[in-house]
mmCIF file of C-alpha atoms in Angstrom:
data_model
loop_
_atom_site.group_PDB
_atom_site.id
_atom_site.type_symbol
_atom_site.label_atom_id
_atom_site.label_comp_id
_atom_site.label_asym_id
_atom_site.label_seq_id
_atom_site.Cartn_x
_atom_site.Cartn_y
_atom_site.Cartn_z
ATOM 1 C CA MET H 1 15.831 -13.391 -76.027
ATOM 2 C CA LYS H 2 14.915 -16.824 -74.761
ATOM 3 C CA LYS H 3 18.502 -17.998 -75.050
ATOM 4 C CA ASN H 4 19.657 -14.980 -73.092
ATOM 5 C CA ARG H 5 17.235 -15.702 -70.292
ATOM 6 C CA LYS H 6 18.411 -19.277 -70.111
ATOM 7 C CA LYS H 7 21.981 -18.084 -69.873
ATOM 8 C CA ILE H 8 21.139 -15.767 -66.995
ATOM 9 C CA LYS H 9 19.270 -18.562 -65.303
ATOM 10 C CA ARG H 10 22.235 -20.893 -65.645
ATOM 11 C CA LYS H 11 24.563 -18.227 -64.298
ATOM 12 C CA LEU H 12 22.255 -17.642 -61.345
ATOM 13 C CA ILE H 13 22.051 -21.320 -60.495
ATOM 14 C CA HIS H 14 25.796 -21.585 -60.302
ATOM 15 C CA THR H 15 26.371 -18.695 -57.908
ATOM 16 C CA LYS H 16 27.221 -19.535 -54.334
ATOM 17 C CA SER H 17 24.375 -17.517 -52.814
ATOM 18 C CA PHE H 18 21.790 -19.356 -54.878
ATOM 19 C CA ARG H 19 23.207 -22.668 -53.801
ATOM 20 C CA ILE H 20 23.064 -21.644 -50.147
ATOM 21 C CA ILE H 21 19.449 -20.541 -50.407
ATOM 22 C CA ILE H 22 18.228 -23.580 -52.278
ATOM 23 C CA GLY H 23 20.203 -25.748 -49.839
ATOM 24 C CA GLY H 24 18.436 -24.287 -46.825
ATOM 25 C CA LEU H 25 14.985 -24.378 -48.362
ATOM 26 C CA TRP H 26 15.128 -27.705 -50.122
ATOM 27 C CA ARG H 27 18.253 -29.819 -50.561
ATOM 28 C CA ASP H 28 19.640 -29.564 -47.014
ATOM 29 C CA ASN H 29 16.396 -28.555 -45.363
ATOM 30 C CA PRO H 30 17.000 -28.647 -41.592
ATOM 31 C CA ILE H 31 14.014 -30.876 -40.857
ATOM 32 C CA PHE H 32 13.854 -33.213 -43.834
ATOM 33 C CA CYS H 33 17.471 -33.720 -44.671
ATOM 34 C CA MET H 34 19.438 -33.178 -41.524
ATOM 35 C CA VAL H 35 16.527 -34.176 -39.222
ATOM 36 C CA LEU H 36 17.358 -31.448 -36.719
ATOM 37 C CA GLY H 37 14.990 -29.537 -34.485
ATOM 38 C CA ILE H 38 12.368 -32.254 -34.496
ATOM 39 C CA CYS H 39 11.236 -31.774 -30.908
ATOM 40 C CA SER H 40 9.749 -28.349 -31.325
ATOM 41 C CA SER H 41 8.473 -29.044 -34.819
ATOM 42 C CA LEU H 42 6.378 -31.924 -33.510
ATOM 43 C CA ALA H 43 5.323 -30.572 -30.157
ATOM 44 C CA ILE H 44 3.924 -27.175 -31.078
ATOM 45 C CA THR H 45 2.485 -27.705 -34.558
ATOM 46 C CA ASN H 46 -1.084 -28.456 -33.482
ATOM 47 C CA ARG H 47 -2.040 -24.799 -34.163
ATOM 48 C CA VAL H 48 -0.957 -22.712 -37.152
ATOM 49 C CA GLU H 49 -0.356 -19.566 -35.089
ATOM 50 C CA ASN H 50 1.969 -21.448 -32.727
ATOM 51 C CA ALA H 51 3.885 -22.821 -35.698
ATOM 52 C CA ILE H 52 4.317 -19.378 -37.263
ATOM 53 C CA THR H 53 5.487 -17.884 -33.962
ATOM 54 C CA MET H 54 7.906 -20.728 -33.336
ATOM 55 C CA GLY H 55 9.271 -20.590 -36.887
ATOM 56 C CA LEU H 56 9.850 -16.852 -36.795
ATOM 57 C CA GLY H 57 11.341 -17.065 -33.308
ATOM 58 C CA VAL H 58 13.848 -19.693 -34.394
ATOM 59 C CA THR H 59 14.644 -17.728 -37.568
ATOM 60 C CA PHE H 60 15.295 -14.579 -35.526
ATOM 61 C CA VAL H 61 17.618 -16.357 -33.103
ATOM 62 C CA LEU H 62 19.343 -18.220 -35.936
ATOM 63 C CA ILE H 63 20.068 -15.055 -37.926
ATOM 64 C CA PHE H 64 21.608 -13.236 -34.972
ATOM 65 C CA THR H 65 23.547 -16.278 -33.776
ATOM 66 C CA GLU H 66 25.089 -16.965 -37.160
ATOM 67 C CA VAL H 67 25.939 -13.292 -37.726
ATOM 68 C CA ILE H 68 27.627 -12.938 -34.337
ATOM 69 C CA ILE H 69 29.467 -16.256 -34.457
ATOM 70 C CA SER H 70 30.590 -15.621 -38.003
ATOM 71 C CA SER H 71 31.910 -12.151 -37.283
ATOM 72 C CA LEU H 72 33.735 -13.374 -34.175
ATOM 73 C CA ARG H 73 34.964 -16.596 -35.751
ATOM 74 C CA ASN H 74 38.625 -15.559 -35.647
ATOM 75 C CA PHE H 75 38.495 -14.618 -31.965
ATOM 76 C CA ILE H 76 36.639 -17.583 -30.454
ATOM 77 C CA PRO H 77 39.105 -20.079 -28.947
ATOM 78 C CA GLU H 78 38.544 -23.623 -30.142
ATOM 79 C CA ARG H 79 38.022 -25.115 -26.675
ATOM 80 C CA VAL H 80 35.259 -22.815 -25.457
ATOM 81 C CA ARG H 81 33.322 -22.479 -28.688
ATOM 82 C CA MET H 82 30.373 -24.595 -27.508
ATOM 83 C CA ILE H 83 29.835 -22.435 -24.453
ATOM 84 C CA THR H 84 30.110 -19.343 -26.641
ATOM 85 C CA TYR H 85 27.336 -20.604 -28.933
ATOM 86 C CA MET H 86 25.190 -21.415 -25.918
ATOM 87 C CA VAL H 87 25.562 -17.970 -24.383
ATOM 88 C CA VAL H 88 24.804 -16.191 -27.666
ATOM 89 C CA ILE H 89 21.796 -18.392 -28.370
ATOM 90 C CA ALA H 90 20.416 -18.123 -24.830
ATOM 91 C CA THR H 91 20.685 -14.330 -24.916
ATOM 92 C CA PHE H 92 18.563 -14.041 -28.037
ATOM 93 C CA VAL H 93 16.067 -16.616 -26.792
ATOM 94 C CA ILE H 94 15.542 -14.405 -23.727
ATOM 95 C CA VAL H 95 14.786 -11.535 -26.122
ATOM 96 C CA VAL H 96 12.217 -13.667 -27.984
ATOM 97 C CA ASP H 97 10.654 -14.859 -24.725
ATOM 98 C CA ARG H 98 10.285 -11.345 -23.314
ATOM 99 C CA PHE H 99 8.914 -10.054 -26.638
ATOM 100 C CA LEU H 100 6.240 -12.764 -26.780
ATOM 101 C CA LYS H 101 5.300 -12.280 -23.122
ATOM 102 C CA ALA H 102 4.851 -8.539 -23.690
ATOM 103 C CA PHE H 103 3.034 -8.485 -27.029
ATOM 104 C CA PHE H 104 1.482 -11.943 -27.553
ATOM 105 C CA PRO H 105 0.669 -13.247 -24.054
ATOM 106 C CA VAL H 106 -1.840 -15.828 -25.366
ATOM 107 C CA ILE H 107 0.644 -17.467 -27.726
ATOM 108 C CA SER H 108 3.367 -17.260 -25.107
ATOM 109 C CA GLU H 109 1.079 -19.114 -22.700
ATOM 110 C CA ALA H 110 0.318 -21.779 -25.309
ATOM 111 C CA LEU H 111 3.974 -22.365 -26.146
ATOM 112 C CA GLY H 112 4.961 -22.472 -22.468
ATOM 113 C CA PRO H 113 8.412 -23.927 -21.886
ATOM 114 C CA TYR H 114 8.907 -24.578 -25.592
ATOM 115 C CA VAL H 115 10.078 -20.977 -26.066
ATOM 116 C CA GLY H 116 12.926 -21.617 -23.653
ATOM 117 C CA LEU H 117 13.637 -24.877 -25.394
ATOM 118 C CA ILE H 118 14.596 -22.989 -28.565
ATOM 119 C CA ILE H 119 18.026 -22.865 -26.870
ATOM 120 C CA THR H 120 18.458 -26.610 -27.270
ATOM 121 C CA ASN H 121 16.995 -26.687 -30.762
ATOM 122 C CA CYS H 122 19.717 -28.545 -32.612
ATOM 123 C CA ILE H 123 19.354 -26.341 -35.694
ATOM 124 C CA LEU H 124 20.956 -23.394 -33.909
ATOM 125 C CA MET H 125 23.910 -25.314 -32.539
ATOM 126 C CA GLY H 126 24.225 -27.348 -35.735
ATOM 127 C CA ARG H 127 24.345 -24.386 -38.085
ATOM 128 C CA ALA H 128 26.704 -22.433 -35.818
ATOM 129 C CA GLU H 129 29.106 -25.372 -35.653
ATOM 130 C CA ALA H 130 28.762 -26.582 -39.236
ATOM 131 C CA TYR H 131 28.525 -23.267 -41.041
ATOM 132 C CA ALA H 132 28.966 -19.961 -39.224
ATOM 133 C CA ILE H 133 32.273 -20.782 -37.552
ATOM 134 C CA LYS H 134 33.921 -21.474 -40.926
ATOM 135 C CA ASN H 135 32.285 -19.051 -43.352
ATOM 136 C CA LYS H 136 32.176 -15.354 -44.207
ATOM 137 C CA LEU H 137 29.609 -13.022 -42.704
ATOM 138 C CA LYS H 138 27.599 -12.595 -45.905
ATOM 139 C CA ASP H 139 27.295 -16.324 -46.579
ATOM 140 C CA SER H 140 26.382 -17.036 -42.977
ATOM 141 C CA LEU H 141 23.635 -14.420 -43.089
ATOM 142 C CA LEU H 142 22.182 -15.966 -46.245
ATOM 143 C CA ASP H 143 22.477 -19.455 -44.801
ATOM 144 C CA SER H 144 20.696 -18.475 -41.586
ATOM 145 C CA ILE H 145 17.826 -16.839 -43.476
ATOM 146 C CA ALA H 146 17.452 -19.826 -45.813
ATOM 147 C CA CYS H 147 17.566 -22.383 -43.005
ATOM 148 C CA GLY H 148 15.199 -20.383 -40.832
ATOM 149 C CA LEU H 149 12.650 -20.029 -43.600
ATOM 150 C CA GLY H 150 13.102 -23.671 -44.592
ATOM 151 C CA TYR H 151 12.269 -24.617 -41.012
ATOM 152 C CA THR H 152 9.322 -22.218 -40.800
ATOM 153 C CA TYR H 153 7.541 -23.387 -43.927
ATOM 154 C CA ILE H 154 7.713 -27.038 -42.873
ATOM 155 C CA LEU H 155 6.235 -26.120 -39.491
ATOM 156 C CA ILE H 156 3.415 -24.288 -41.249
ATOM 157 C CA LEU H 157 2.814 -27.200 -43.645
ATOM 158 C CA MET H 158 2.549 -29.596 -40.694
ATOM 159 C CA SER H 159 0.394 -27.340 -38.557
ATOM 160 C CA VAL H 160 -2.105 -26.649 -41.366
ATOM 161 C CA ILE H 161 -2.843 -30.370 -41.688
ATOM 162 C CA ARG H 162 -2.885 -30.991 -37.944
ATOM 163 C CA GLU H 163 -5.121 -28.044 -37.123
ATOM 164 C CA PHE H 164 -7.509 -28.824 -39.974
ATOM 165 C CA PHE H 165 -7.998 -32.463 -39.013
ATOM 166 C CA GLY H 166 -7.618 -31.994 -35.270
ATOM 167 C CA PHE H 167 -9.811 -28.967 -34.653
ATOM 168 C CA GLY H 168 -11.543 -28.324 -37.984
ATOM 169 C CA THR H 169 -10.101 -24.805 -38.052
ATOM 170 C CA ILE H 170 -7.260 -22.894 -39.669
ATOM 171 C CA LEU H 171 -5.771 -19.965 -37.754
ATOM 172 C CA GLY H 172 -8.686 -20.301 -35.339
ATOM 173 C CA ARG H 173 -11.320 -19.831 -38.057
ATOM 174 C CA LYS H 174 -13.796 -22.672 -38.456
ATOM 175 C CA ILE H 175 -13.852 -23.949 -42.021
ATOM 176 C CA THR H 176 -15.509 -27.327 -41.713
ATOM 177 C CA SER H 177 -19.222 -28.086 -41.537
ATOM 178 C CA ASP H 178 -20.990 -28.869 -38.265
ATOM 179 C CA THR H 179 -21.070 -32.578 -38.987
ATOM 180 C CA TRP H 180 -17.263 -32.718 -39.016
ATOM 181 C CA THR H 181 -15.731 -34.987 -36.370
ATOM 182 C CA ASN H 182 -12.377 -33.877 -35.006
ATOM 183 C CA TRP H 183 -9.544 -36.381 -35.199
ATOM 184 C CA ALA H 184 -8.318 -36.269 -31.632
ATOM 185 C CA ALA H 185 -5.194 -38.261 -32.501
ATOM 186 C CA MET H 186 -4.010 -35.453 -34.782
ATOM 187 C CA THR H 187 -3.711 -32.953 -31.916
ATOM 188 C CA ILE H 188 -1.524 -35.160 -29.710
ATOM 189 C CA ALA H 189 1.838 -36.866 -30.075
ATOM 190 C CA PRO H 190 1.001 -39.922 -32.263
ATOM 191 C CA GLY H 191 -0.567 -37.776 -35.005
ATOM 192 C CA ALA H 192 2.541 -35.611 -35.076
ATOM 193 C CA PHE H 193 4.827 -38.637 -35.392
ATOM 194 C CA PHE H 194 2.822 -40.190 -38.218
ATOM 195 C CA LEU H 195 2.451 -36.926 -40.122
ATOM 196 C CA LEU H 196 6.173 -36.194 -39.993
ATOM 197 C CA ALA H 197 6.904 -39.747 -41.119
ATOM 198 C CA ILE H 198 4.636 -39.297 -44.141
ATOM 199 C CA TYR H 199 6.230 -35.946 -45.013
ATOM 200 C CA LEU H 200 9.714 -37.444 -44.677
ATOM 201 C CA TRP H 201 8.716 -40.303 -46.942
ATOM 202 C CA ILE H 202 7.338 -38.014 -49.661
ATOM 203 C CA PHE H 203 10.239 -35.593 -49.466
ATOM 204 C CA ARG H 204 12.996 -38.200 -49.527
ATOM 205 C CA THR H 205 11.416 -40.074 -52.405
ATOM 206 C CA ILE H 206 11.209 -36.889 -54.493
ATOM 207 C CA LEU H 207 14.766 -35.935 -53.566
ATOM 208 C CA LYS H 208 16.104 -39.319 -54.618
ATOM 209 C CA LYS H 209 14.268 -39.153 -57.939
ATOM 210 C CA THR H 210 15.560 -35.661 -58.782
ATOM 211 C CA GLU H 211 19.113 -36.607 -57.920
ATOM 212 C CA GLN H 212 19.239 -39.539 -60.302
ATOM 213 C CA MET Q 1 5.054 -34.202 1.842
ATOM 214 C CA ASN Q 2 4.575 -37.941 1.992
ATOM 215 C CA GLY Q 3 5.960 -40.989 0.291
ATOM 216 C CA SER Q 4 2.997 -41.760 -1.948
ATOM 217 C CA ASN Q 5 3.187 -38.315 -3.492
ATOM 218 C CA LEU Q 6 6.759 -38.997 -4.573
ATOM 219 C CA ILE Q 7 5.775 -42.367 -6.032
ATOM 220 C CA MET Q 8 2.974 -40.632 -7.917
ATOM 221 C CA ILE Q 9 5.407 -38.122 -9.393
ATOM 222 C CA PHE Q 10 7.743 -40.904 -10.430
ATOM 223 C CA LEU Q 11 5.017 -42.988 -12.095
ATOM 224 C CA ASP Q 12 3.532 -39.926 -13.734
ATOM 225 C CA THR Q 13 6.791 -38.950 -15.425
ATOM 226 C CA PHE Q 14 8.036 -42.475 -16.045
ATOM 227 C CA LEU Q 15 4.963 -43.878 -17.799
ATOM 228 C CA ILE Q 16 1.943 -41.611 -18.033
ATOM 229 C CA ARG Q 17 3.431 -38.377 -19.260
ATOM 230 C CA ASN Q 18 6.564 -39.873 -20.770
ATOM 231 C CA ILE Q 19 8.774 -37.021 -21.921
ATOM 232 C CA ALA Q 20 9.750 -38.620 -25.229
ATOM 233 C CA LEU Q 21 6.371 -39.963 -26.306
ATOM 234 C CA VAL Q 22 3.937 -37.401 -24.878
ATOM 235 C CA TYR Q 23 5.880 -34.129 -24.707
ATOM 236 C CA ILE Q 24 8.009 -35.103 -27.723
ATOM 237 C CA LEU Q 25 11.308 -33.895 -26.315
ATOM 238 C CA GLY Q 26 14.814 -35.253 -26.732
ATOM 239 C CA MET Q 27 14.088 -36.382 -30.270
ATOM 240 C CA CYS Q 28 17.490 -35.757 -31.860
ATOM 241 C CA PRO Q 29 19.385 -38.461 -29.931
ATOM 242 C CA PHE Q 30 16.195 -40.527 -29.973
ATOM 243 C CA ILE Q 31 16.559 -40.791 -33.754
ATOM 244 C CA ALA Q 32 20.326 -40.765 -34.042
ATOM 245 C CA ILE Q 33 21.409 -43.126 -31.253
ATOM 246 C CA SER Q 34 18.604 -45.712 -31.325
ATOM 247 C CA LYS Q 35 20.308 -47.837 -33.986
ATOM 248 C CA ASN Q 36 21.628 -50.389 -31.522
ATOM 249 C CA LEU Q 37 20.865 -51.380 -28.000
ATOM 250 C CA LYS Q 38 24.381 -50.923 -26.635
ATOM 251 C CA SER Q 39 24.762 -47.256 -27.451
ATOM 252 C CA ALA Q 40 21.150 -46.592 -26.475
ATOM 253 C CA SER Q 41 21.742 -47.947 -22.993
ATOM 254 C CA GLY Q 42 25.037 -46.040 -22.679
ATOM 255 C CA MET Q 43 23.264 -42.831 -23.589
ATOM 256 C CA SER Q 44 20.474 -43.625 -21.114
ATOM 257 C CA MET Q 45 22.894 -44.005 -18.218
ATOM 258 C CA ALA Q 46 24.559 -40.715 -19.057
ATOM 259 C CA ILE Q 47 21.192 -38.959 -19.341
ATOM 260 C CA ILE Q 48 19.831 -40.269 -16.025
ATOM 261 C CA PHE Q 49 22.983 -39.161 -14.229
ATOM 262 C CA VAL Q 50 23.252 -35.707 -15.814
ATOM 263 C CA VAL Q 51 19.544 -34.832 -15.670
ATOM 264 C CA THR Q 52 19.222 -35.666 -11.977
ATOM 265 C CA LEU Q 53 22.369 -33.753 -11.102
ATOM 266 C CA THR Q 54 21.617 -30.620 -13.137
ATOM 267 C CA ALA Q 55 17.991 -30.443 -12.027
ATOM 268 C CA GLY Q 56 19.119 -30.426 -8.391
ATOM 269 C CA LEU Q 57 21.760 -27.781 -9.077
ATOM 270 C CA ASN Q 58 19.364 -25.626 -11.058
ATOM 271 C CA TRP Q 59 16.728 -25.854 -8.323
ATOM 272 C CA LEU Q 60 19.240 -24.548 -5.797
ATOM 273 C CA ILE Q 61 20.382 -21.771 -8.131
ATOM 274 C CA TYR Q 62 16.855 -20.720 -9.088
ATOM 275 C CA TRP Q 63 15.248 -20.618 -5.646
ATOM 276 C CA LYS Q 64 18.275 -19.619 -3.562
ATOM 277 C CA ILE Q 65 20.015 -17.149 -5.890
ATOM 278 C CA LEU Q 66 17.872 -15.969 -8.811
ATOM 279 C CA ILE Q 67 14.604 -15.403 -6.906
ATOM 280 C CA PRO Q 68 16.040 -13.592 -3.835
ATOM 281 C CA PHE Q 69 18.119 -11.310 -6.064
ATOM 282 C CA LYS Q 70 15.283 -10.812 -8.588
ATOM 283 C CA CYS Q 71 17.275 -11.930 -11.623
ATOM 284 C CA GLU Q 72 14.646 -14.240 -13.138
ATOM 285 C CA ILE Q 73 15.272 -12.680 -16.542
ATOM 286 C CA PHE Q 74 18.568 -14.561 -16.737
ATOM 287 C CA THR Q 75 16.953 -17.930 -15.994
ATOM 288 C CA PHE Q 76 17.570 -19.452 -19.428
ATOM 289 C CA LEU Q 77 21.136 -18.195 -19.595
ATOM 290 C CA ILE Q 78 22.067 -19.419 -16.116
ATOM 291 C CA PHE Q 79 20.381 -22.807 -16.610
ATOM 292 C CA ILE Q 80 22.175 -23.539 -19.845
ATOM 293 C CA ILE Q 81 25.531 -22.419 -18.444
ATOM 294 C CA THR Q 82 25.053 -24.659 -15.401
ATOM 295 C CA ILE Q 83 24.230 -27.576 -17.662
ATOM 296 C CA ALA Q 84 27.163 -27.016 -20.005
ATOM 297 C CA ALA Q 85 29.594 -26.545 -17.130
ATOM 298 C CA THR Q 86 28.338 -29.616 -15.261
ATOM 299 C CA VAL Q 87 28.617 -31.780 -18.332
ATOM 300 C CA GLN Q 88 32.142 -30.537 -19.017
ATOM 301 C CA PHE Q 89 33.130 -31.156 -15.401
ATOM 302 C CA ILE Q 90 31.684 -34.687 -15.293
ATOM 303 C CA GLU Q 91 33.436 -35.508 -18.527
ATOM 304 C CA MET Q 92 36.814 -34.413 -17.133
ATOM 305 C CA VAL Q 93 36.338 -36.286 -13.850
ATOM 306 C CA ILE Q 94 35.280 -39.509 -15.525
ATOM 307 C CA ASP Q 95 38.040 -39.289 -18.111
ATOM 308 C CA LYS Q 96 40.629 -38.837 -15.361
ATOM 309 C CA PHE Q 97 39.470 -41.258 -12.653
ATOM 310 C CA PHE Q 98 37.192 -43.866 -14.263
ATOM 311 C CA PRO Q 99 38.547 -44.702 -17.744
ATOM 312 C CA PRO Q 100 36.416 -47.867 -18.228
ATOM 313 C CA LEU Q 101 33.258 -45.883 -17.457
ATOM 314 C CA TYR Q 102 34.380 -43.225 -19.894
ATOM 315 C CA SER Q 103 34.477 -45.687 -22.742
ATOM 316 C CA THR Q 104 30.908 -46.852 -22.059
ATOM 317 C CA PHE Q 105 29.128 -43.554 -21.648
ATOM 318 C CA GLY Q 106 31.714 -40.773 -21.699
ATOM 319 C CA ILE Q 107 31.506 -40.338 -25.441
ATOM 320 C CA PHE Q 108 27.841 -39.399 -25.155
ATOM 321 C CA LEU Q 109 28.437 -36.637 -22.633
ATOM 322 C CA PRO Q 110 29.214 -33.768 -25.057
ATOM 323 C CA LEU Q 111 25.989 -34.549 -26.923
ATOM 324 C CA ILE Q 112 23.953 -34.129 -23.768
ATOM 325 C CA THR Q 113 24.414 -30.370 -23.551
ATOM 326 C CA VAL Q 114 22.152 -29.911 -26.551
ATOM 327 C CA ASN Q 115 19.681 -32.576 -25.488
ATOM 328 C CA CYS Q 116 16.347 -30.861 -24.987
ATOM 329 C CA ILE Q 117 15.299 -32.910 -21.984
ATOM 330 C CA VAL Q 118 18.081 -31.677 -19.719
ATOM 331 C CA LEU Q 119 16.922 -28.092 -20.093
ATOM 332 C CA ALA Q 120 13.254 -29.119 -20.258
ATOM 333 C CA VAL Q 121 13.401 -30.784 -16.841
ATOM 334 C CA SER Q 122 14.819 -27.614 -15.315
ATOM 335 C CA LEU Q 123 12.144 -25.463 -16.947
ATOM 336 C CA PHE Q 124 9.241 -27.755 -16.019
ATOM 337 C CA MET Q 125 10.429 -27.985 -12.427
ATOM 338 C CA VAL Q 126 10.185 -24.196 -12.155
ATOM 339 C CA LEU Q 127 6.735 -24.142 -13.797
ATOM 340 C CA ARG Q 128 5.352 -26.836 -11.504
ATOM 341 C CA ASN Q 129 6.737 -25.360 -8.269
ATOM 342 C CA TYR Q 130 8.307 -28.580 -7.025
ATOM 343 C CA ASN Q 131 10.359 -28.584 -3.835
ATOM 344 C CA PHE Q 132 13.876 -29.989 -3.754
ATOM 345 C CA ILE Q 133 13.083 -33.666 -3.113
ATOM 346 C CA GLN Q 134 10.199 -33.632 -5.584
ATOM 347 C CA THR Q 135 12.536 -32.103 -8.157
ATOM 348 C CA ILE Q 136 15.067 -34.882 -7.727
ATOM 349 C CA VAL Q 137 12.385 -37.565 -8.037
ATOM 350 C CA TYR Q 138 10.819 -35.776 -10.983
ATOM 351 C CA ALA Q 139 14.178 -35.488 -12.780
ATOM 352 C CA PHE Q 140 15.055 -39.104 -12.125
ATOM 353 C CA GLY Q 141 11.624 -40.273 -13.306
ATOM 354 C CA THR Q 142 11.748 -38.197 -16.452
ATOM 355 C CA ALA Q 143 15.202 -39.387 -17.411
ATOM 356 C CA SER Q 144 14.254 -43.018 -16.714
ATOM 357 C CA GLY Q 145 11.108 -42.585 -18.823
ATOM 358 C CA TRP Q 146 13.161 -41.245 -21.701
ATOM 359 C CA SER Q 147 15.605 -44.140 -21.302
ATOM 360 C CA LEU Q 148 12.736 -46.628 -21.345
ATOM 361 C CA ALA Q 149 11.503 -45.113 -24.608
ATOM 362 C CA ILE Q 150 14.900 -45.111 -26.321
ATOM 363 C CA ILE Q 151 15.694 -48.679 -25.206
ATOM 364 C CA LEU Q 152 12.315 -49.903 -26.484
ATOM 365 C CA MET Q 153 12.953 -48.086 -29.746
ATOM 366 C CA ALA Q 154 16.463 -49.509 -30.135
ATOM 367 C CA SER Q 155 15.317 -53.061 -29.509
ATOM 368 C CA ILE Q 156 12.486 -52.749 -32.017
ATOM 369 C CA LYS Q 157 14.745 -51.228 -34.632
ATOM 370 C CA GLU Q 158 17.426 -53.890 -34.230
ATOM 371 C CA LYS Q 159 14.875 -56.605 -34.997
ATOM 372 C CA LEU Q 160 13.183 -54.563 -37.683
ATOM 373 C CA TYR Q 161 16.311 -54.094 -39.766
ATOM 374 C CA LEU Q 162 16.943 -57.843 -39.703
ATOM 375 C CA ILE Q 163 13.600 -59.028 -40.993
ATOM 376 C CA SER Q 164 11.732 -56.277 -42.797
ATOM 377 C CA ASP Q 165 11.861 -54.608 -46.181
ATOM 378 C CA ILE Q 166 11.436 -50.875 -45.610
ATOM 379 C CA PRO Q 167 10.722 -48.532 -48.564
ATOM 380 C CA SER Q 168 13.894 -46.586 -49.328
ATOM 381 C CA GLY Q 169 12.331 -43.184 -48.685
ATOM 382 C CA LEU Q 170 11.228 -44.270 -45.249
ATOM 383 C CA LYS Q 171 14.565 -45.655 -44.045
ATOM 384 C CA GLY Q 172 16.214 -44.025 -41.036
ATOM 385 C CA PRO Q 173 14.205 -41.214 -39.441
ATOM 386 C CA GLY Q 174 10.965 -42.018 -41.263
ATOM 387 C CA ILE Q 175 10.505 -45.480 -39.840
ATOM 388 C CA THR Q 176 11.648 -44.260 -36.414
ATOM 389 C CA MET Q 177 8.834 -41.741 -36.435
ATOM 390 C CA ILE Q 178 6.253 -44.391 -37.294
ATOM 391 C CA ILE Q 179 7.450 -46.709 -34.516
ATOM 392 C CA ALA Q 180 7.428 -43.755 -32.123
ATOM 393 C CA GLY Q 181 3.836 -42.989 -33.138
ATOM 394 C CA ILE Q 182 2.726 -46.534 -32.388
ATOM 395 C CA LEU Q 183 4.623 -46.503 -29.076
ATOM 396 C CA ALA Q 184 2.959 -43.195 -28.210
ATOM 397 C CA PHE Q 185 -0.459 -44.745 -28.810
ATOM 398 C CA ALA Q 186 0.521 -47.617 -26.520
ATOM 399 C CA PHE Q 187 1.669 -45.245 -23.796
ATOM 400 C CA MET Q 188 -1.669 -43.434 -23.929
ATOM 401 C CA GLY Q 189 -3.069 -46.583 -22.349
ATOM 402 C CA PHE Q 190 -1.294 -45.676 -19.105
ATOM 403 C CA ALA Q 191 -3.187 -42.402 -18.873
ATOM 404 C CA GLY Q 192 -6.074 -43.904 -16.903
ATOM 405 C CA MET Q 193 -3.785 -45.451 -14.293
ATOM 406 C CA ILE Q 194 -3.693 -42.616 -11.744
ATOM 407 C CA THR Q 195 -4.733 -38.996 -11.631
ATOM 408 C CA ILE Q 196 -2.442 -36.313 -10.324
ATOM 409 C CA LYS Q 197 -4.077 -33.603 -8.272
#
C-alpha cells in the first residue's frame, strides 16, 4: 500500500503539469526567483485587503492574457507581438479597473493609479513572452494560474507583516493591545524595501540548500 | 501660473516625492540595470527623453481627444499604445540617423515600454489635473528623480561589490533592496523642505 502510494507520488512529480505548478508557486516564483512585478508588490502591500485585490487582479489579467496569446500564437506576426501583448493586457486591466470602481470603490480609491499600472507589471509581459507564445493552451493556462497564485500569496505574506507592525491590525481588525506603538516605517517605502530584502534572503537560502 | 510654481513641481518630484524611492515605481530596471554606472546613465538619458515626450503627447490626447469625445474608458489602452508607438518610432529614427547615439542608449529603448514610470507619469498627470506646461515640468522632474536614484544606486553597488562580502542569499536583488531602503530613509529627510499646496 505504502509502496503504491510512493509510486503514484513519484509519477505525479514527474508530470509536466506538476512541474509547471510547482515552478510558479515555488521554484520560479515570479517575485522571488525572477524578481518581476516588484513595483506593485512593494507599493500596495501596506494593507492586506489591497494585497488580496491586487493579487487577484493580476491573476485574472494573467490568465486571460496567457490564454489569448497562447491560442493566437500561430497568427501573431513576430514583429508586432509586443504591441499585441500590450493591447490584450490593457483591455483586461480596463475590465479590472471598471469592476473595482463599481463594486469596491473604497479599495479602488486606495489603490489609485496602481490598478492602471498592472499593465506595466513585468509579470504579464514576461510570462506572455517567455511562456504563452511558445506553449500549448493547456500548459499556458496552468502556468498562468500557478504564477498568479504564486504572486498573490507573496503579496499576502508581505502585507500581513506590514499591516500588523504598521497599523496593529489585520484586515482592518485591531488585534494588538492599546499600548502597542505603530511602526511608521513599516507603512512607507523603506519598510517595504527591507521586508522584501529579508524575504528574498530567506527564500534564496532555502532554495540553494534544497538544490544541493 | 507663475515660475515658482513650476520650480516647486520640479523639486517636489525630483527630491521630495521621488518616484523610485517614495512611490516605488520603475523597480524592474532599477534592479536589473544598476550593476554599472555606464548602463545606468544610458538608461537614464533614454528615460528622461521618452517620459517627457510621451507625457506631453498623452496630455494632448487625453484633454483634446478623449475628454471631448467622452472615451475616458479607453484611457489605459490609448496611453499604452501611444507609449509603445513613440518608443518604436524613436528607436527607428535614432537607429537610422544617429548611430553613435543608438549604441549608447538605443539598446535600452525596447525595455522602456514596460517601465512602470512612463505609464505612471501619464496616469498621475491626469489625476493631478496639471496643465500642459506643468505636465512637461512634472514629467521631466520625475524622470530626472528616477535617474538620480538609479545613478546613486549604481555607484554604490559598484563600490560595494569591490570591497564587501555579501551573504550568498542576499546577492543581487536582495542587497539592492536594502540599499534602496536606506536611500529611501535618506530621501525622507527632504520632506520638510517645502510644502505643496
